[in-house]
Coordinates of C-alpha atoms in Angstrom, one line a residue:
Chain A
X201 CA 41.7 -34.4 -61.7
X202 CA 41.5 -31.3 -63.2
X203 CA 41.4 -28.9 -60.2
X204 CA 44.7 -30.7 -59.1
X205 CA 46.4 -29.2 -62.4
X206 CA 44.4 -25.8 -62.4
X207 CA 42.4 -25.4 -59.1
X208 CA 39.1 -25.4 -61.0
X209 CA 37.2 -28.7 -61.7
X210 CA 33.8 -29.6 -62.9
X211 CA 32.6 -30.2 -59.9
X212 CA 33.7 -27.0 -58.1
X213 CA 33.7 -24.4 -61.5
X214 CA 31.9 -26.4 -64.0
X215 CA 35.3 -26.2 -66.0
X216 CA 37.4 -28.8 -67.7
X217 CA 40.6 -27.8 -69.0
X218 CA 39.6 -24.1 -68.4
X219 CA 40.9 -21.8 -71.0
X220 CA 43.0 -19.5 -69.1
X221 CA 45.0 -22.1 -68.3
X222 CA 45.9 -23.4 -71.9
X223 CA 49.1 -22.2 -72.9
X224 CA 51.0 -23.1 -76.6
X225 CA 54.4 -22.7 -77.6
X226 CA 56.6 -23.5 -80.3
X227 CA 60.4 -25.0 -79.1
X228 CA 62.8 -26.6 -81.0
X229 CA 61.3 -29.9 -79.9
X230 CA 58.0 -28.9 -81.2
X231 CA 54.6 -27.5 -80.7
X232 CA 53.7 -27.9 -77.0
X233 CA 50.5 -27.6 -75.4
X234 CA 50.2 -27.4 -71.5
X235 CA 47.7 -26.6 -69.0
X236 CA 48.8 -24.2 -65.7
X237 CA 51.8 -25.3 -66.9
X238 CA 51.7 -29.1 -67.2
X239 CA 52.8 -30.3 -70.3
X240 CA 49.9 -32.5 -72.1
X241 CA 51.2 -33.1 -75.6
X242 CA 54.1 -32.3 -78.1
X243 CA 53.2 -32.3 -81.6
X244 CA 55.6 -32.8 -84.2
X245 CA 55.6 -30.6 -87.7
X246 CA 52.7 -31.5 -89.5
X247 CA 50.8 -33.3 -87.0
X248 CA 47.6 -32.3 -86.2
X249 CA 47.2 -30.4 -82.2
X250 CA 44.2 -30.7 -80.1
X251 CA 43.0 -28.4 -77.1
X252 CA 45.3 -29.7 -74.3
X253 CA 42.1 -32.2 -72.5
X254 CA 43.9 -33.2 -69.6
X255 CA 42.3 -36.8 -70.4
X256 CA 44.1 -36.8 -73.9
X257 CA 47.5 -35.9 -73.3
X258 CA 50.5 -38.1 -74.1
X259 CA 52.4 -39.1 -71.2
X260 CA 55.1 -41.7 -69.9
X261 CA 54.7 -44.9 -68.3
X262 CA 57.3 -46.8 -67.8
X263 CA 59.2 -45.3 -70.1
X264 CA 57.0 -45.8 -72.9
X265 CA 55.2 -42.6 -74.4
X266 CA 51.5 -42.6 -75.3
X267 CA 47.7 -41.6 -75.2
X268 CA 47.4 -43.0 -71.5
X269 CA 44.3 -42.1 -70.2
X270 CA 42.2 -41.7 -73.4
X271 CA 42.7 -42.0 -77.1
X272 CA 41.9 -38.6 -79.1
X273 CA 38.9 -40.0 -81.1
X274 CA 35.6 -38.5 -80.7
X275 CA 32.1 -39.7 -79.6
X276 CA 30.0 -40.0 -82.7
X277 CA 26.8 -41.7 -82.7
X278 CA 25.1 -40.8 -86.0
X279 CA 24.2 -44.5 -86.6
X280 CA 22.2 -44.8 -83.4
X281 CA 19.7 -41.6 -84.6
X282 CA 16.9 -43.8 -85.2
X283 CA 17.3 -45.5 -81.8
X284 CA 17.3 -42.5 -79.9
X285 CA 14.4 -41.1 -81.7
X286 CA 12.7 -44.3 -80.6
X287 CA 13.5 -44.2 -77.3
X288 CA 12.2 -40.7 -77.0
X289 CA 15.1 -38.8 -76.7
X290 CA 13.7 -34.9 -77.6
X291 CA 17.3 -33.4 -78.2
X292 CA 20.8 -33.9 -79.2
X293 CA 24.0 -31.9 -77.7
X294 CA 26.5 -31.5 -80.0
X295 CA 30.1 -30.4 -78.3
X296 CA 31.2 -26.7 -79.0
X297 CA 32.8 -25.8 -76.1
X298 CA 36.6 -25.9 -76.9
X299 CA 35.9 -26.0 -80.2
X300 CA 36.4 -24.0 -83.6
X301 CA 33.2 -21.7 -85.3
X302 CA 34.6 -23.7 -88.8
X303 CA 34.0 -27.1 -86.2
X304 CA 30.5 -25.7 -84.9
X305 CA 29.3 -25.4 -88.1
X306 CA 30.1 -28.4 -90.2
X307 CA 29.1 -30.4 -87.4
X308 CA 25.5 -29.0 -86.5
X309 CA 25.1 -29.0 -90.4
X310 CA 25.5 -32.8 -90.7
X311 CA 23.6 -33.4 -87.7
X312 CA 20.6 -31.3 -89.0
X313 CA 20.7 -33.2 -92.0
X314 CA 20.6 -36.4 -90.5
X315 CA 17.9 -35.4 -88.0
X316 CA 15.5 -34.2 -90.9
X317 CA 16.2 -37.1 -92.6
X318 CA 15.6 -39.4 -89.8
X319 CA 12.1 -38.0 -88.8
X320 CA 10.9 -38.0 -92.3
X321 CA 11.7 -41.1 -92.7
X322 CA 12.7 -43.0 -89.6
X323 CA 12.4 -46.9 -91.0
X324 CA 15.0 -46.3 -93.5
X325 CA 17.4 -44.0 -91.8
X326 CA 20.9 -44.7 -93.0
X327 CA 24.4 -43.2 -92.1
X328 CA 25.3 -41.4 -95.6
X329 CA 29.4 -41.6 -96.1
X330 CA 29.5 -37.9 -97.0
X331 CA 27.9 -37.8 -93.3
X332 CA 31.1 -39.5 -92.2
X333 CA 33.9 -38.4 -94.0
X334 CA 33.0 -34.5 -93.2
X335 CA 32.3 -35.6 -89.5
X336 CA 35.7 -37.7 -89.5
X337 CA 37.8 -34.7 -90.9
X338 CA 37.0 -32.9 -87.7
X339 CA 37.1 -35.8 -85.2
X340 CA 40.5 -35.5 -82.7
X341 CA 42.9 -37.8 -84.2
X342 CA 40.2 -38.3 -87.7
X343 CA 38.8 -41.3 -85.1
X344 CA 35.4 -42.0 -85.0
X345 CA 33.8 -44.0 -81.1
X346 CA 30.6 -45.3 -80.2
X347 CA 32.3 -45.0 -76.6
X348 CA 30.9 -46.4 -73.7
X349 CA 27.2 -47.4 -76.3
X350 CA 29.7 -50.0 -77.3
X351 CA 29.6 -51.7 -74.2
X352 CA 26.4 -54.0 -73.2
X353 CA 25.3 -53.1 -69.9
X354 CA 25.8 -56.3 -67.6
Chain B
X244 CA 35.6 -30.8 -27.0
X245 CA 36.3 -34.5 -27.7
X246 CA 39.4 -36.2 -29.1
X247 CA 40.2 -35.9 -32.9
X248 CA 40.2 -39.4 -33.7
X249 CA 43.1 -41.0 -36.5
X250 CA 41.8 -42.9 -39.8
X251 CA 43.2 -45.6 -41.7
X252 CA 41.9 -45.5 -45.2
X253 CA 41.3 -48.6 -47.4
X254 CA 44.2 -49.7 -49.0
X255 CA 43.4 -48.6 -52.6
X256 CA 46.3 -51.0 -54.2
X257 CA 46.0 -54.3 -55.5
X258 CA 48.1 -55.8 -52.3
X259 CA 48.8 -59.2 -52.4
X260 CA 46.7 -61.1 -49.8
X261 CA 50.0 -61.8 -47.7
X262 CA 51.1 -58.3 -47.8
X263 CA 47.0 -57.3 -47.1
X264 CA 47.4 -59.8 -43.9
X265 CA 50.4 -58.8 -42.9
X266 CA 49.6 -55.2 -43.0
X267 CA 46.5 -55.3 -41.0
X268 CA 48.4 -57.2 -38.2
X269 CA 50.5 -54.2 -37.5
X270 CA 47.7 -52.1 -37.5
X271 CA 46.2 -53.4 -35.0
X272 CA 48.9 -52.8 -33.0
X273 CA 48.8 -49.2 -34.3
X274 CA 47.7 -45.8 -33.0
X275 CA 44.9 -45.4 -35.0
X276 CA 41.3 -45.5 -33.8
X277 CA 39.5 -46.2 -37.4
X278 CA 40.3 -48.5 -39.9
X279 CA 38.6 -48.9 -43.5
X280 CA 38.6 -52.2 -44.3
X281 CA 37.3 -53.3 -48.3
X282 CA 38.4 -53.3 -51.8
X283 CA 37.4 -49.4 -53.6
X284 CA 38.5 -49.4 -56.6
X285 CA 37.9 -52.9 -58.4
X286 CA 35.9 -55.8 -58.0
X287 CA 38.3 -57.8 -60.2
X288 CA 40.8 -57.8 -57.1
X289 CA 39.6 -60.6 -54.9
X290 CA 42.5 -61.8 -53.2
X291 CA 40.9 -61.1 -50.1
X292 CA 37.6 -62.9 -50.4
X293 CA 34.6 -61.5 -48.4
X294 CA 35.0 -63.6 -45.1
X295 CA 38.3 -62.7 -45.4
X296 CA 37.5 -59.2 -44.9
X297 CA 35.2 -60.0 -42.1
X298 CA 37.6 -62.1 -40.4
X299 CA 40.4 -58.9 -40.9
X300 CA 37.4 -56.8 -39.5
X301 CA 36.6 -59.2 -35.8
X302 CA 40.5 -59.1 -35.7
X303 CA 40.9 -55.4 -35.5
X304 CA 37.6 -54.7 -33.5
X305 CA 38.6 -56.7 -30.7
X306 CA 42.1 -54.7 -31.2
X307 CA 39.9 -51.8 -30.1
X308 CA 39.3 -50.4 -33.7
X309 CA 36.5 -49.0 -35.1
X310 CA 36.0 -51.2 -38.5
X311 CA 34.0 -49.1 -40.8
X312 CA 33.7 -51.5 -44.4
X313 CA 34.1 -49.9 -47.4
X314 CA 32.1 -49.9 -50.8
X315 CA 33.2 -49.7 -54.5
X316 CA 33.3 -46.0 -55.8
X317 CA 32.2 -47.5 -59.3
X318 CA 29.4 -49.8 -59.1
X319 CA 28.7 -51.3 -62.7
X320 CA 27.4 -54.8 -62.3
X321 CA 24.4 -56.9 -61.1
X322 CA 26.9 -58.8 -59.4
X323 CA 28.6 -56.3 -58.0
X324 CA 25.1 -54.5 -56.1
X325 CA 24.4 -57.8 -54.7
X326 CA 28.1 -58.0 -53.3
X327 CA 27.0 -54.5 -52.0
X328 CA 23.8 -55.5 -50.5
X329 CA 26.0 -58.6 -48.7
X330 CA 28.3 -56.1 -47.2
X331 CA 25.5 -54.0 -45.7
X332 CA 23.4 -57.0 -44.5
X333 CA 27.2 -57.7 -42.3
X334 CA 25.9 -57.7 -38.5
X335 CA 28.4 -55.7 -37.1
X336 CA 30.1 -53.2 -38.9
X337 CA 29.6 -49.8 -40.0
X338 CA 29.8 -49.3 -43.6
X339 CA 31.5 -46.6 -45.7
X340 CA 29.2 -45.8 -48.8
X341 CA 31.3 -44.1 -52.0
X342 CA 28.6 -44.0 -54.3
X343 CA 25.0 -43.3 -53.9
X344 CA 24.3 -47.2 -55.0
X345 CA 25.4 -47.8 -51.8
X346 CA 23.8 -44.9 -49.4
X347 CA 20.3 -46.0 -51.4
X348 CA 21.4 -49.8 -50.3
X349 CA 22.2 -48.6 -47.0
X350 CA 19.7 -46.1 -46.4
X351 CA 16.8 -48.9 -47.6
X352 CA 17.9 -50.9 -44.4
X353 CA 17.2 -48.0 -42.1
X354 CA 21.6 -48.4 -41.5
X355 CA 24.3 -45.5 -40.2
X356 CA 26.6 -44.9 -42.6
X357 CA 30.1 -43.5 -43.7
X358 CA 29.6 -41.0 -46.9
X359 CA 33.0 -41.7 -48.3
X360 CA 35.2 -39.2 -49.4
X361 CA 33.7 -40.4 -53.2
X362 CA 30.3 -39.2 -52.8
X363 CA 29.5 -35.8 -54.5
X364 CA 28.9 -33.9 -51.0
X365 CA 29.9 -29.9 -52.0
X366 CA 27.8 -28.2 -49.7
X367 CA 25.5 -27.9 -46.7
X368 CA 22.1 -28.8 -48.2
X369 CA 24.0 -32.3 -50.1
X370 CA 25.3 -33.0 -46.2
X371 CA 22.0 -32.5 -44.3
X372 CA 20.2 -34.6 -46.9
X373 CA 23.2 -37.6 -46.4
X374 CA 22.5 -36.9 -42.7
X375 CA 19.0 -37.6 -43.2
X376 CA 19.4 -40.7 -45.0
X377 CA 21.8 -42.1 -42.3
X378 CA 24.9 -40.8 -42.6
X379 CA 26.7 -40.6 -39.0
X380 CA 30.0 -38.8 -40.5
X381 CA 31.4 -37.4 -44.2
X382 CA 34.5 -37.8 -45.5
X383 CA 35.1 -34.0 -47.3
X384 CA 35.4 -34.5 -50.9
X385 CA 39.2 -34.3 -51.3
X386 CA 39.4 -30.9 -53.5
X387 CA 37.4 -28.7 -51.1
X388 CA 39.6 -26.6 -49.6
X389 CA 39.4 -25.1 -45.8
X390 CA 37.4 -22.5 -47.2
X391 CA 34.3 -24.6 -48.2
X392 CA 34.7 -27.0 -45.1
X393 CA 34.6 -23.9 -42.7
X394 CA 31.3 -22.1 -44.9
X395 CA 29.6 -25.5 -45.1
X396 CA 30.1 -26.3 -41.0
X397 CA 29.1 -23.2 -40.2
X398 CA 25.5 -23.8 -42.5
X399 CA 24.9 -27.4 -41.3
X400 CA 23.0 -28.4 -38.3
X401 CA 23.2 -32.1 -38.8
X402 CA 26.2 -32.9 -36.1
X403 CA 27.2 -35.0 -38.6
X404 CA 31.1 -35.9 -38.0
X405 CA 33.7 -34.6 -40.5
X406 CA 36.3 -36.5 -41.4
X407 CA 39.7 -34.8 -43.4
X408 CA 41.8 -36.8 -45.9
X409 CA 45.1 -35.3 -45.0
X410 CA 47.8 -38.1 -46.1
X411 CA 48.3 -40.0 -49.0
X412 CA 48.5 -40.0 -53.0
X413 CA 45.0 -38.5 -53.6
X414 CA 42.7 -40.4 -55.6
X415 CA 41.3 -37.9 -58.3
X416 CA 39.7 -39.9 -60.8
X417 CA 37.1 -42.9 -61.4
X418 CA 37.0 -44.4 -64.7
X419 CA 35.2 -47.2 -66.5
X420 CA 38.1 -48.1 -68.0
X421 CA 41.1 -49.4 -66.4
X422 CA 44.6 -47.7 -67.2
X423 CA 46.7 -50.3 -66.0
X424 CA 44.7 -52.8 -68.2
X425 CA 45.7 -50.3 -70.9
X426 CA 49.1 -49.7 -70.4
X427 CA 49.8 -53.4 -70.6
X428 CA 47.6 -53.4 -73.8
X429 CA 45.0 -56.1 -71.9
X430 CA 41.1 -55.8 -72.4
X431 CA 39.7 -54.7 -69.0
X432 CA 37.7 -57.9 -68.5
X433 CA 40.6 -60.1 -69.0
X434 CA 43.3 -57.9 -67.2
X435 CA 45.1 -61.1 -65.5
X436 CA 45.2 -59.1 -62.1
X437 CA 47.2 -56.4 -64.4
X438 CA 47.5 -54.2 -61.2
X439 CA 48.7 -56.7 -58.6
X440 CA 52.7 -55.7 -59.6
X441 CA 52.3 -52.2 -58.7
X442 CA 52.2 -52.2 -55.1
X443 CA 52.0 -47.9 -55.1
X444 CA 50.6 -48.1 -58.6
X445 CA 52.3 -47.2 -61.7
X446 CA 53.7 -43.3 -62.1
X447 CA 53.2 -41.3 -64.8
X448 CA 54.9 -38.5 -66.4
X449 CA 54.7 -35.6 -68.4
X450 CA 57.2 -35.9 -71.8
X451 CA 59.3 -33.3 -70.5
X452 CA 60.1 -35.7 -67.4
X453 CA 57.8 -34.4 -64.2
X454 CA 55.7 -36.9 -62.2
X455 CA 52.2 -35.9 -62.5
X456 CA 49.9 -39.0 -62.0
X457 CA 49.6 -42.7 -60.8
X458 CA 47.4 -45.0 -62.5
X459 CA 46.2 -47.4 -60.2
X460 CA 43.3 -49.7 -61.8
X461 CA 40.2 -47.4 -63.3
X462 CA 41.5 -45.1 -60.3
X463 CA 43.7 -42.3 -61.0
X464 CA 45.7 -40.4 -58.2
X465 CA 48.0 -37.6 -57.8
X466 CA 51.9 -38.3 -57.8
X467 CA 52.4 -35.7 -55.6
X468 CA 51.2 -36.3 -51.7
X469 CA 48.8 -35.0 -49.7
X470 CA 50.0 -33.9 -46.6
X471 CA 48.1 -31.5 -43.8
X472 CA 49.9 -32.6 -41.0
X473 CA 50.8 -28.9 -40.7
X474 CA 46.9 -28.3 -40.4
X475 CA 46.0 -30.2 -37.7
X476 CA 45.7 -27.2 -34.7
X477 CA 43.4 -26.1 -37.1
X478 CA 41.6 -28.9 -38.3
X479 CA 41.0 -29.5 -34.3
X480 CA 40.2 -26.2 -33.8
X481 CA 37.4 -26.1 -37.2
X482 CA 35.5 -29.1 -35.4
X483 CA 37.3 -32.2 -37.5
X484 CA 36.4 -35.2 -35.9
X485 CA 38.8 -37.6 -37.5
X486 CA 42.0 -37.4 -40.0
X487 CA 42.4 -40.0 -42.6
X488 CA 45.6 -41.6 -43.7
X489 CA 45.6 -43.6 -46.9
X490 CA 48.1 -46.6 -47.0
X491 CA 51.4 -46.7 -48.9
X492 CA 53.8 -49.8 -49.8
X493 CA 55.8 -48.2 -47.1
X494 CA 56.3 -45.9 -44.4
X495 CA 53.2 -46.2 -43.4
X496 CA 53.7 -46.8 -40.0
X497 CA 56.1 -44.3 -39.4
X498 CA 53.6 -41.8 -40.4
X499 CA 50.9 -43.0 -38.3
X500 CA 53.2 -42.5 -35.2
X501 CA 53.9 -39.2 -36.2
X502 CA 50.5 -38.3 -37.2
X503 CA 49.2 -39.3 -33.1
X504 CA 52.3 -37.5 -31.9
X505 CA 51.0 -34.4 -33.0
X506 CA 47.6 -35.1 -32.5
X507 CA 48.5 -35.7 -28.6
X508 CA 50.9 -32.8 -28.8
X509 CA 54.0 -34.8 -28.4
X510 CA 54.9 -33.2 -31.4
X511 CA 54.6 -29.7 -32.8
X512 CA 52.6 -30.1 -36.4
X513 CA 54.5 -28.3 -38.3
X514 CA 57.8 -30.7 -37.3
X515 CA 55.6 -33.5 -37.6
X516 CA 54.6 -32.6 -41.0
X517 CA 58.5 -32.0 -42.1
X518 CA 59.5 -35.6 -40.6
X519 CA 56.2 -36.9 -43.1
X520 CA 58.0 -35.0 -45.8
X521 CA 61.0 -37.7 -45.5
X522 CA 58.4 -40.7 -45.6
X523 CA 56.4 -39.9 -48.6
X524 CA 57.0 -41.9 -52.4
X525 CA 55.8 -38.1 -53.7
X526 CA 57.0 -34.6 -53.6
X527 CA 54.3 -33.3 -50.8
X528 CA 51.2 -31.2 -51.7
X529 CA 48.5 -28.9 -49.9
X530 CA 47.2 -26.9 -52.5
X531 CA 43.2 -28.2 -52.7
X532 CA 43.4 -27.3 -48.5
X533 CA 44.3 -23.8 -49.1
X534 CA 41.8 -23.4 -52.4
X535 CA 44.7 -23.6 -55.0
X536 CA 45.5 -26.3 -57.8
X537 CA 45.8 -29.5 -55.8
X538 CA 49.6 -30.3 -57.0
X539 CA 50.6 -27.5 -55.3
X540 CA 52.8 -26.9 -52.0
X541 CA 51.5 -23.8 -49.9
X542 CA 54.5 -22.5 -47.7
X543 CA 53.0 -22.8 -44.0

C-alpha cells in the first residue's frame, strides 16, 4: 500500500510512510498533511496532527468522512508486563521511529519503571495511573489499544 | 519459445452466486487458457459452497481451461486450515497457494503448486526455495517492478514459470480487520455479508476529492488500474509465461479479447492498451512496472 503512494514499501525499502515524502501545509481550510502528495488528513485549529501513517488518514466513503482504515490510538500493553515476563519474552520494543525525542523519552521512562518494578516484584505488578495518564498524553488521538491481544485466537 | 498463456484471476469481490455462475459461463467460452477459481479474501463469503467450486472447476476444464484453485491470503482459523487442507486433498486441480499456510499444506502432500501473487517472493533465493517445495510457477509480487523481475530471472535456475499481474484494481493490502465491516459500523464477525453490495468494492477518497483506494473486505486495493497491456512485447520477450487479468463488475470480457488480440498480434499493444483505457472503472496505472509509486501513469 505504501509503495503505491511513494514507490517505497516495507517490503521493498523497509519504509512506511518514508519521511521525504511527508509534506505539511497550512491553507485556509487548515493544517494538511500528505504523503508524495496524497492528502492523509486536515486538521482543524487546535486539533492535535499526527505523522501522516497512510493507515490513519481520514478519508471519504460514501460521502462520509472518517478514520477508515485505522483509528489513531496506540498499542499499549503495560498491563500484560507480567504476562510477557512469564512467557519469557527477553525484550520490549518501544516505537521511536516517527516520533518526537520529548515522545522517546517519556515513553522509555515509564516503561523502565514498570519493567523494574515488574521483575522485583512480579506477583503484584500493577498498572500505576500516573503510568497511564503520562503514556495517554502521548498516545495518537490520547487513545489507549490492546490491539489485536484483544482478540482470542480461534 | 512457447506461447504466453492469458490468466483469469479469482474474482476478489463478494459476487453474488448468480452473478459468480453466470460469469464463469462466459468464460468458458472465453480466450483465456487459465482460470483461478476460489474465494481470496474472506471466508465469511460462501455463496459459492465448496462443491460448488469444484463443479465451476469440471465445467471450465472440460472447456479446455486450466483450473488452478485458489487459497485464502489470510488464514486465521482452525476452520479455515482444514477448509485449506480439503482444497488440496481436491483430485484434480492444481492449487494456487497465497500464504505460506498453504505452500506448507501443499508442500506436506508432496503437490505442484501456484505461489500466488500474495506470497512474499522478492528475490531469487525466496523463488528457488518455493521451487523446491513444489511450486511449478510464481505470480510476481505485484510492486516489483520490471527491474526486479529481469535481475531475479536472470539469478534463478528453477524454470519455474512467471506469471505477471497486468490488469486490474491491484490488491495492496491484507488486514485482520474488515473495512467494509467498518464503514457500515458492523463487528467483523457479524458483518451480515457487509461486502456483498459492492460488486467493484467500495471507493475511497482523499478529503480534497481524488480516488485513492477501494476497500473491499479486509482487502484493500488501488483505485487506480493496473494496466501493462502496453508491456506485453516485452513481457514475451523477458520469458513471462502467463498474464493475469483480475475480474471487474464489467468490461471484463472486452478486455480479455483485447488482451489475446495482442498477444496473437492481431493487435499492436500499445492500441490494445489505449482501447483497455476506455474499459477500466479507474484512471489507469503502471508505475510499480517501471519502479515508481504504483498510482502512477508512465508515458510509454
Amino acid at each position: 500500500m505504501l509503495s503505491y503512494v511513494t514507490g517505497e514499501s516495507p517490503n521493498t525499502a523497509g519504509a512506511c510512510s518514508p519521511a521525504w515524502a511527508v509534506q505539511w501545509q497550512s491553507t485556509q481550510k487548515g493544517l494538511e498533511s500528505r504523503l508524495n502528495g496524497v492528502l492523509i488528513d486536515r486538521y482543524a485549529d487546535g486539533e492535535k496532527a499526527a505523522y501522516p501513517t497512510l493507515c490513519k488518514g481520514r478519508y471519504c466513503v460514501d460521502g462520509e468522512t472518517y478514520y477508515a482504515i485505522e483509528e489513531p490510538t496506540s498499542l499499549n500493553t503495560l498491563e500484560l508486563l507480567p504476562d510477557l515476563l512469564r512467557l519469557g519474552v527477553a525484550g520490549i520494543k518501544l516505537e521511536g521511529r516517527q516520533r518526537s525525542p520529548a515522545y522517546v523519552t517519556e515513553v522509555t521512562r515509564v516503561w523502565r519503571a514498570a519493567i523494574d518494578t515488574c521483575f522485583d516484584e512480579p506477583g503484584r505488578f500493577a498498572v500505576r495511573e500516573d503510568w497511564m495518564r503520562r503514556l495517554g498524553t502521548l498516545a495518537e488521538g490520547q487513545q489507549h489499544t490492546l490491539g489485536a491481544y484483544n482478540r482470542h485466537w480461534r | 519459445m512457447s506461447p504466453v498463456k492469458l490468466a483469469l484471476g479469482p474474482v476478489l469481490y463478494a459476487w453474488s452466486r448468480r452473478a459468480l455462475i453466470d460469469f464463469y459461463e462466459r468464460v468458458a467460452a472465453a480466450p483465456v487458457d487459465i482460470v483461478y477459481l476460489g474465494e481470496v479474501v474472506c471466508s465469511r463469503r460462501r455463496e459459492l459452497r465448496r462443491e460448488d467450486w469444484l463443479d465451476l472447476a469440471e465445467m471450465l476444464a472440460s472447456a479446455g481451461k486450466e483450473v488452478v484453485l485458489s487459497t485464502l491470503a489470510l488464514v486465521e482459523t482452525g476452520a479455515e486450515l482444514r477448509s485449506l487442507e480439503k482444497l488440496a486433498d481436491n483430485a484434480r486441480h492444481l492449487v494456487e497457494a497465497n500464504d505460506m499456510a498453504a505452500v506448507s499444506v501443499l508442500s506436506r502432500r508432496g503437490l505442484p503448486f501456484v505461489a500466488g501473487p500474495h506470497i512474499n517472493a522478492y528475490n531469487a533465493a525466496t523463488l528457488a526455495l518455493l521451487a523446491r517445495l513444489g511450486a511449478r510457477r510464481w505470480v510476481m509480487p505485484l510492486e516489483l517492478s520490471r527491474a526486479s523481475l529481469a535481475q531475479i530471472l536472470a539469478q534463478q535456475k528453477t524454470g519455474i514459470e512467471t506469471e505477471i499481474f497486468i490488469l486490474g484494481r491491484m490488491p495492496l493490502a491484507f488486514s485482520a480487520r474488515c473495512f467494509t465491516a467498518r464503514r457500515l459500523g458492523l463487528e467483523k464477525d457479524t458483518c451480515g455479508d457487509a461486502c456483498g453490495n459492492d460488486p467493484d468494492g467500495l471507493l475511497l477518497s482523499t478529503r480534497d476529492g481524488k480516488e485513492f483506494l477501494v476497500l473491499n473486505g479486509i482487502q484493500t486495493q488501488s483505485s487506480a488500474v493496473c494496466n501493462l497491456a502496453a508491456e506485453i512485447p516485452d513481457l514475451r520477450a523477458l520469458g513471462v509465461g502467463a498474464l493475469r487479468v483480475s475480474p471487474q463488475s464489467s468490461g471484463c470480457f472486452e478486455v480479455l479479447a483485447l488482451v489475446r488480440n495482442a498477444l496473437d498480434e492481431a493487435l499492436a499493444a500499445g492500441e490494445a492498451a489505449t482501447r483497455i483505457n476506455a474499459l477500466l472503472p479507474g484512471a489507469p496505472c503502471n508505475g510499480f512496472w517501471h519502479g515508481r509509486p504504483g498510482a502512477e501513469q508512465v508515458a510509454a
